[in-house]
Amino acid sequence: MHVLVIPSWFAHYQGDPSGAFFATQASGVQELGEQVGMIYPDLRSVRYAKEYFFSKTTWSASGGVHILRKTYINWTPRIERLILPKWVATGMRLFDIYCAKFGKPDVIHAHCLLRAGVLAAAIAKKHNIPYLVTEHSSSWHKHAVSDFELRPARLAAKHAFAVISVSNALLVHMKQDMQLGRTQVLPNAVDSLFFAGQLSERPNTGKLTFINVALLNPGKRHDILIDAFFHAFGRDTQHALYIVGDGPLRLALEQRIAKYGMADSIRLVGMQNKSRVAQLLEASDCFVLTSDHETFGVVVTEALAKGLPVISTMCGGTDDIVEPGNGILTEAGNAAAVADALTQMCERIATGWYDQKSIRDNCIAKYSQASVCNELTKSYKDAILHHRTVAAKKPQRHLT
């Protein structure tokens, strides 16, 4: 089986975490013995104009997956009415180049209806190939999809074999904006890197290390996390909080930490690569997420893969993930509720409430590459079979 993946966004450079779960999933399917490729119209902002004034088409490979991209500058920022047609036209040309080298795929898997789903629908119409779409975008949570974007997205959903959502909460929000036919909920897969190594018992010293991994932007609500940590433990606490990530709010968060006099216990460690994130998780006792909205929450499943219990706000995607055996769900946007969860977590860890091995084993069963990609491969095969069955039932035209 030959699968072509089309992401709506993807990494711009080596180590860029953007769309990492697309690559994880694609390589997982490839490891099951299927042929997998990817095409990506790599639209860049004008700040890259010097490097990409003239567009560049390049091949690369990741995890056995051949990736073809065309990098070009978006000279009309924020004007989706102009961006989308060019994005789709670029993708159509990439499809022809890809097929010339690797042949026509049996099925297309687009990630997100906006852009990639529209491109998949255009390819399907011209080349008669079935496609599926997995939705990840928080725009549906926020009902922030414009009327211009909604029309082609609805058409892409209508003609897809299935629309897959990464969480039940996201699917509910999507159904508020469009009618969907065949749907499926299938989570993102955890990179196998996070399952590597043996679980190590943390010494019960009474000093706990909490960790958060997220971009430092308003929706991740690090302000609430810092406030809650201070109110739960006070300035002179022995507990530690590591915040991994970078973004526009870094200076404001540094000032907030300084205001509480907690620079020794709350540390912003910046953006880290996957291997370093895995190491930091191994050295921690609990993962904390305080987002307003998450369509899934892959960082939460990465923490579970390391056997960590988690605290998460009820922000959508994590509602499917966090349960009494692996953590605590608490109210979003409420620092007092998060502070209560932090103190409750300390009590639970002290009494041996959580079992690391059980947390990891359940994560493997639900979120490992093998588990997710086996289910996804079944959906690919169902799409191909359905497409062939429908084609066989169509009346044949006979020349006379």
Coordinates of C-alpha atoms in Angstrom, one line a residue:
M1 CA 0.0 0.0 0.0
H2 CA 1.3 3.4 -1.0
V3 CA 0.3 6.3 1.2
L4 CA 0.8 10.0 0.5
V5 CA 0.7 12.4 3.5
I6 CA -0.1 16.1 3.1
P7 CA 0.5 18.2 6.3
S8 CA -1.0 21.7 6.6
W9 CA 2.2 22.8 8.4
F10 CA 5.5 21.2 9.0
A11 CA 9.1 21.7 10.3
H12 CA 11.0 24.6 8.7
Y13 CA 14.4 23.4 9.9
Q14 CA 16.2 20.5 11.7
G15 CA 14.8 20.3 15.2
D16 CA 11.8 22.5 14.6
P17 CA 8.9 20.8 16.6
S18 CA 6.2 22.1 14.2
G19 CA 4.1 19.2 13.0
A20 CA 6.4 16.6 14.6
F21 CA 3.4 14.3 15.2
F22 CA 2.8 14.2 11.4
A23 CA 6.3 12.8 10.9
T24 CA 6.0 10.4 13.9
Q25 CA 2.8 9.0 12.4
A26 CA 4.1 8.7 8.9
S27 CA 7.3 6.9 9.9
G28 CA 5.1 4.6 12.1
V29 CA 3.1 3.6 9.1
Q30 CA 6.3 3.1 7.1
E31 CA 7.7 0.8 9.8
L32 CA 4.6 -1.4 9.4
G33 CA 5.9 -2.1 5.9
E34 CA 3.8 0.4 3.9
Q35 CA 5.3 2.9 1.4
V36 CA 4.8 6.4 2.7
G37 CA 5.7 9.7 1.1
M38 CA 4.9 13.4 1.9
I39 CA 4.4 16.6 -0.1
Y40 CA 4.3 20.0 1.5
P41 CA 3.9 23.5 0.0
D42 CA 6.2 25.3 2.4
L43 CA 4.8 28.8 2.7
R44 CA 7.2 31.2 4.5
S45 CA 6.7 34.7 5.9
V46 CA 8.4 37.7 4.2
R47 CA 11.2 37.6 6.8
Y48 CA 12.6 34.6 4.8
A49 CA 12.6 36.7 1.6
K50 CA 16.3 36.9 1.3
E51 CA 16.8 33.2 1.5
Y52 CA 13.8 32.2 -0.6
F53 CA 13.1 35.1 -2.9
F54 CA 13.2 32.5 -5.6
S55 CA 11.2 29.4 -4.6
K56 CA 13.1 26.2 -4.0
T57 CA 11.9 22.6 -4.5
T58 CA 13.8 20.0 -2.4
W59 CA 13.7 16.4 -1.5
S60 CA 14.5 15.1 2.0
A61 CA 13.9 11.9 4.0
S62 CA 12.8 11.3 7.6
G63 CA 12.3 7.9 9.2
G64 CA 12.2 6.3 5.7
V65 CA 9.6 8.7 4.4
H66 CA 10.5 10.7 1.3
I67 CA 9.5 14.3 1.6
L68 CA 9.0 16.7 -1.3
R69 CA 8.5 20.4 -0.5
K70 CA 8.5 23.7 -2.4
T71 CA 9.5 26.6 -0.2
Y72 CA 8.2 30.0 -1.3
I73 CA 7.3 33.4 0.2
N74 CA 3.9 34.5 1.2
W75 CA 3.7 38.0 -0.3
T76 CA 0.1 38.4 0.8
P77 CA 0.1 37.6 4.6
R78 CA -3.2 37.0 6.4
I79 CA -5.2 37.1 3.1
E80 CA -6.3 33.5 2.9
R81 CA -8.5 34.2 -0.1
L82 CA -5.2 34.7 -2.0
I83 CA -3.0 32.2 -0.1
L84 CA -5.2 29.1 -0.4
P85 CA -5.4 29.0 -4.3
K86 CA -1.7 29.3 -4.6
W87 CA -1.1 26.8 -1.9
V88 CA -3.3 24.3 -3.6
A89 CA -1.8 25.0 -7.1
T90 CA 1.7 24.5 -5.6
G91 CA 0.6 21.2 -4.0
M92 CA -0.8 19.9 -7.3
R93 CA 2.5 20.5 -9.0
L94 CA 4.3 18.8 -6.2
F95 CA 2.0 15.8 -6.6
D96 CA 2.9 15.5 -10.2
I97 CA 6.6 15.6 -9.4
Y98 CA 6.2 13.1 -6.6
C99 CA 4.2 10.6 -8.8
A100 CA 6.8 10.9 -11.6
K101 CA 9.4 9.5 -9.1
F102 CA 7.4 7.1 -6.9
G103 CA 4.2 6.4 -8.8
K104 CA 0.6 7.2 -7.9
P105 CA -0.4 6.6 -4.3
D106 CA -3.3 4.3 -3.3
V107 CA -4.6 6.7 -0.7
I108 CA -4.0 10.2 0.6
H109 CA -3.9 11.3 4.2
A110 CA -4.3 15.0 4.7
H111 CA -3.7 16.7 8.1
C112 CA -6.3 19.4 8.7
L113 CA -9.2 20.3 6.5
L114 CA -7.9 23.9 6.0
R115 CA -5.4 23.8 3.2
A116 CA -4.2 20.1 3.3
G117 CA -7.8 18.8 3.1
V118 CA -8.6 21.2 0.3
L119 CA -5.5 20.1 -1.6
A120 CA -6.3 16.4 -1.1
A121 CA -9.9 17.0 -2.4
A122 CA -8.5 18.7 -5.5
I123 CA -6.0 15.8 -6.2
A124 CA -8.8 13.2 -5.6
K125 CA -11.1 14.9 -8.0
K126 CA -8.4 15.0 -10.8
H127 CA -6.7 11.7 -10.2
N128 CA -9.5 9.6 -8.6
I129 CA -7.7 8.7 -5.4
P130 CA -9.5 8.2 -2.0
Y131 CA -8.4 10.4 0.9
L132 CA -8.9 10.8 4.6
V133 CA -8.4 13.9 6.7
T134 CA -7.2 14.1 10.3
E135 CA -8.2 17.3 12.1
H136 CA -5.8 18.9 14.6
S137 CA -6.6 22.6 14.4
S138 CA -7.7 24.6 17.4
S139 CA -9.6 26.9 15.1
W140 CA -12.6 24.7 15.4
H141 CA -12.5 24.9 19.2
K142 CA -12.5 28.7 19.0
H143 CA -15.0 28.8 16.1
A144 CA -12.4 31.0 14.4
V145 CA -12.8 29.6 10.9
S146 CA -13.8 32.3 8.4
D147 CA -16.7 31.9 6.0
F148 CA -14.2 31.8 3.1
E149 CA -12.3 28.9 4.7
L150 CA -15.4 27.1 5.8
R151 CA -16.8 26.5 2.4
P152 CA -13.9 24.5 0.9
A153 CA -13.3 22.8 4.2
R154 CA -16.9 21.5 4.2
L155 CA -16.4 20.3 0.6
A156 CA -13.2 18.5 1.6
A157 CA -15.0 16.9 4.5
K158 CA -17.9 15.9 2.4
H159 CA -15.8 14.0 -0.2
A160 CA -13.3 12.4 2.2
F161 CA -13.7 8.7 3.0
A162 CA -13.5 9.7 6.7
V163 CA -12.7 12.7 8.9
I164 CA -10.6 11.7 11.8
S165 CA -10.4 13.8 15.0
V166 CA -7.6 13.6 17.5
S167 CA -10.1 14.0 20.4
N168 CA -13.8 13.7 21.2
A169 CA -13.9 17.4 22.2
L170 CA -12.5 18.5 18.9
L171 CA -15.0 16.4 17.0
V172 CA -17.9 18.0 18.9
H173 CA -16.8 21.4 18.0
M174 CA -16.3 20.5 14.3
K175 CA -19.9 19.1 14.2
Q176 CA -21.1 22.5 15.3
D177 CA -19.8 24.0 12.1
M178 CA -20.4 21.3 9.5
Q179 CA -22.1 18.1 8.7
L180 CA -19.8 15.1 8.8
G181 CA -20.3 11.7 7.3
R182 CA -18.0 8.9 8.5
T183 CA -15.9 10.0 11.5
Q184 CA -13.3 8.4 13.8
V185 CA -11.4 9.5 16.9
L186 CA -7.8 8.5 16.7
P187 CA -5.1 10.2 18.9
N188 CA -1.7 11.3 17.9
A189 CA 1.1 8.8 18.4
V190 CA 3.9 9.3 20.8
D191 CA 7.4 9.2 19.4
S192 CA 9.1 5.9 20.3
L193 CA 11.9 8.0 21.8
F194 CA 9.8 8.6 24.8
F195 CA 9.3 4.9 25.5
A196 CA 13.0 4.2 25.4
G197 CA 14.9 3.1 28.5
Q198 CA 13.8 1.6 31.8
L199 CA 11.6 3.5 34.2
S200 CA 13.7 4.7 37.2
E201 CA 12.3 4.9 40.7
R202 CA 12.4 8.5 42.0
P203 CA 13.7 8.8 45.6
N204 CA 11.0 9.8 48.1
T205 CA 12.8 12.9 49.5
G206 CA 9.7 15.1 49.8
K207 CA 11.2 17.4 47.1
L208 CA 9.2 17.2 43.9
T209 CA 10.0 18.4 40.4
F210 CA 7.1 19.6 38.3
I211 CA 7.6 20.2 34.6
N212 CA 5.6 21.9 31.8
V213 CA 6.5 21.7 28.1
A214 CA 4.8 24.3 25.9
L215 CA 5.3 27.4 23.7
L216 CA 5.3 30.5 25.8
N217 CA 2.2 32.1 24.3
P218 CA -1.0 33.3 25.9
G219 CA -3.1 30.2 25.3
K220 CA -0.8 28.0 27.4
R221 CA -1.5 30.1 30.5
H222 CA 1.9 30.0 32.1
D223 CA 0.7 33.0 34.2
I224 CA -1.8 30.7 35.9
L225 CA 0.8 28.0 36.4
I226 CA 3.3 30.4 38.0
D227 CA 0.6 31.9 40.2
A228 CA -0.7 28.5 41.2
F229 CA 2.8 27.2 42.1
F230 CA 3.4 30.2 44.3
H231 CA 0.0 30.0 46.1
A232 CA 0.4 26.2 46.6
F233 CA 3.9 26.1 47.9
G234 CA 5.1 29.7 48.8
R235 CA 8.4 31.5 48.1
D236 CA 10.6 29.2 50.2
T237 CA 9.4 25.9 48.8
Q238 CA 11.8 23.0 48.2
H239 CA 9.7 21.9 45.2
A240 CA 10.8 22.9 41.7
L241 CA 9.0 23.8 38.5
Y242 CA 10.8 23.6 35.1
I243 CA 9.1 25.3 32.1
V244 CA 10.4 24.1 28.8
G245 CA 9.7 26.2 25.7
D246 CA 10.1 29.6 24.3
G247 CA 7.9 32.3 22.9
P248 CA 6.7 35.9 23.0
L249 CA 5.8 35.9 26.7
R250 CA 9.2 34.9 28.0
L251 CA 10.1 38.3 29.4
A252 CA 6.7 38.8 31.0
L253 CA 7.0 35.3 32.7
E254 CA 10.5 36.1 33.9
Q255 CA 9.1 39.3 35.5
R256 CA 6.3 37.4 37.1
I257 CA 8.6 34.8 38.6
A258 CA 10.9 37.6 39.9
K259 CA 7.8 39.4 41.4
Y260 CA 7.2 36.3 43.5
G261 CA 10.9 35.9 44.4
M262 CA 10.9 32.4 43.0
A263 CA 13.8 32.4 40.5
D264 CA 15.4 29.6 42.4
S265 CA 12.4 27.3 42.2
I266 CA 10.7 28.2 38.9
R267 CA 13.1 28.0 35.9
L268 CA 12.5 28.8 32.3
V269 CA 14.8 26.4 30.4
G270 CA 14.0 27.5 26.9
M271 CA 13.3 25.4 23.8
Q272 CA 14.8 21.9 23.9
N273 CA 15.0 19.1 21.3
K274 CA 13.1 15.8 21.8
S275 CA 16.0 14.0 23.4
R276 CA 16.5 16.7 26.0
V277 CA 12.8 16.9 26.7
A278 CA 12.8 13.1 27.3
Q279 CA 15.7 13.5 29.7
L280 CA 13.9 16.3 31.6
L281 CA 10.8 14.3 31.9
E282 CA 12.8 11.4 33.3
A283 CA 14.2 13.7 36.0
S284 CA 10.7 15.0 37.0
D285 CA 7.9 13.8 39.2
C286 CA 4.8 15.3 37.6
F287 CA 3.8 17.0 34.4
V288 CA 1.5 20.1 34.5
L289 CA -0.5 21.6 31.6
T290 CA -2.5 24.7 32.2
S291 CA -3.7 25.5 28.6
D292 CA -7.1 27.1 27.8
H293 CA -7.5 24.9 24.7
E294 CA -5.8 21.8 23.4
T295 CA -7.1 19.7 20.5
F296 CA -5.1 16.8 21.8
G297 CA -2.1 17.3 24.1
V298 CA 0.8 15.2 22.8
V299 CA 3.1 16.6 25.5
V300 CA 0.8 15.0 28.1
T301 CA 1.1 11.5 26.4
E302 CA 4.9 12.0 26.2
A303 CA 4.9 12.5 30.0
L304 CA 2.8 9.4 30.5
A305 CA 5.2 7.4 28.3
K306 CA 7.9 8.3 30.9
G307 CA 5.6 7.0 33.7
L308 CA 4.8 10.5 35.1
P309 CA 1.4 11.4 36.6
V310 CA 0.0 14.6 35.1
I311 CA -2.1 17.6 36.1
S312 CA -4.1 19.1 33.3
T313 CA -6.8 21.7 32.9
M314 CA -9.9 20.5 31.3
C315 CA -9.0 22.1 27.9
G316 CA -10.5 19.7 25.4
G317 CA -8.1 17.1 24.1
T318 CA -6.6 16.1 27.5
D319 CA -10.1 15.2 28.8
D320 CA -9.8 11.9 26.9
I321 CA -6.3 11.3 28.2
V322 CA -6.2 12.1 32.0
E323 CA -8.0 9.7 34.3
P324 CA -7.8 8.8 38.0
G325 CA -5.0 6.3 37.5
N326 CA -2.6 8.7 35.7
G327 CA -3.4 12.2 37.0
I328 CA -5.8 15.0 37.9
L329 CA -8.0 17.1 35.7
T330 CA -8.8 20.6 37.0
E331 CA -10.7 23.7 35.9
A332 CA -9.2 25.8 33.1
G333 CA -8.4 29.5 33.8
N334 CA -8.5 29.0 37.6
A335 CA -5.2 29.4 39.4
A336 CA -6.7 28.4 42.8
A337 CA -8.0 25.1 41.3
V338 CA -4.5 24.4 39.8
A339 CA -2.9 25.2 43.2
D340 CA -5.3 22.7 44.9
A341 CA -4.3 20.1 42.2
L342 CA -0.6 20.7 42.9
T343 CA -1.0 20.1 46.6
Q344 CA -3.2 17.1 46.0
M345 CA -0.6 15.6 43.7
C346 CA 2.1 16.0 46.4
E347 CA -0.1 14.0 48.8
R348 CA -0.8 11.3 46.2
I349 CA 2.9 10.9 45.2
A350 CA 3.9 10.7 48.9
T351 CA 1.4 7.9 49.5
G352 CA 2.4 5.9 46.3
W353 CA -1.0 6.5 44.6
Y354 CA 0.5 6.2 41.1
D355 CA 2.2 3.3 39.5
Q356 CA 4.8 4.3 36.9
K357 CA 4.7 1.0 35.1
S358 CA 0.9 1.0 34.9
I359 CA 0.9 4.6 33.6
R360 CA 3.5 3.7 30.9
D361 CA 1.8 0.4 29.9
N362 CA -1.6 2.1 29.4
C363 CA 0.1 4.8 27.4
I364 CA 1.7 2.2 25.1
A365 CA -1.6 0.5 24.6
K366 CA -3.3 3.7 23.6
Y367 CA -0.7 6.1 22.2
S368 CA 2.3 4.2 20.9
Q369 CA 3.2 4.3 17.2
A370 CA 2.3 0.7 16.8
S371 CA -1.1 1.1 18.4
V372 CA -2.1 4.3 16.5
C373 CA -0.6 3.3 13.2
N374 CA -2.2 -0.1 13.1
E375 CA -5.6 1.6 13.5
L376 CA -4.7 4.1 10.9
T377 CA -3.5 1.5 8.4
K378 CA -6.9 -0.3 8.8
S379 CA -8.6 3.0 7.9
Y380 CA -6.4 3.4 4.8
K381 CA -7.3 -0.1 3.7
D382 CA -11.0 0.5 4.3
A383 CA -10.8 3.7 2.2
I384 CA -9.1 1.9 -0.7
L385 CA -11.6 -1.0 -0.6
H386 CA -14.6 1.4 -0.4
H387 CA -13.2 3.4 -3.3
R388 CA -12.8 0.3 -5.5
T389 CA -16.2 -1.1 -4.5
V390 CA -17.9 2.1 -5.5
A391 CA -16.0 2.2 -8.8
A392 CA -16.9 -1.4 -9.6
K393 CA -20.6 -0.6 -9.1
K394 CA -20.5 2.3 -11.6
P395 CA -22.0 1.4 -15.0
Q396 CA -19.4 0.8 -17.6
R397 CA -19.4 2.9 -20.8
H398 CA -19.1 0.7 -23.9
L399 CA -18.0 2.0 -27.3
T400 CA -20.2 1.0 -30.2

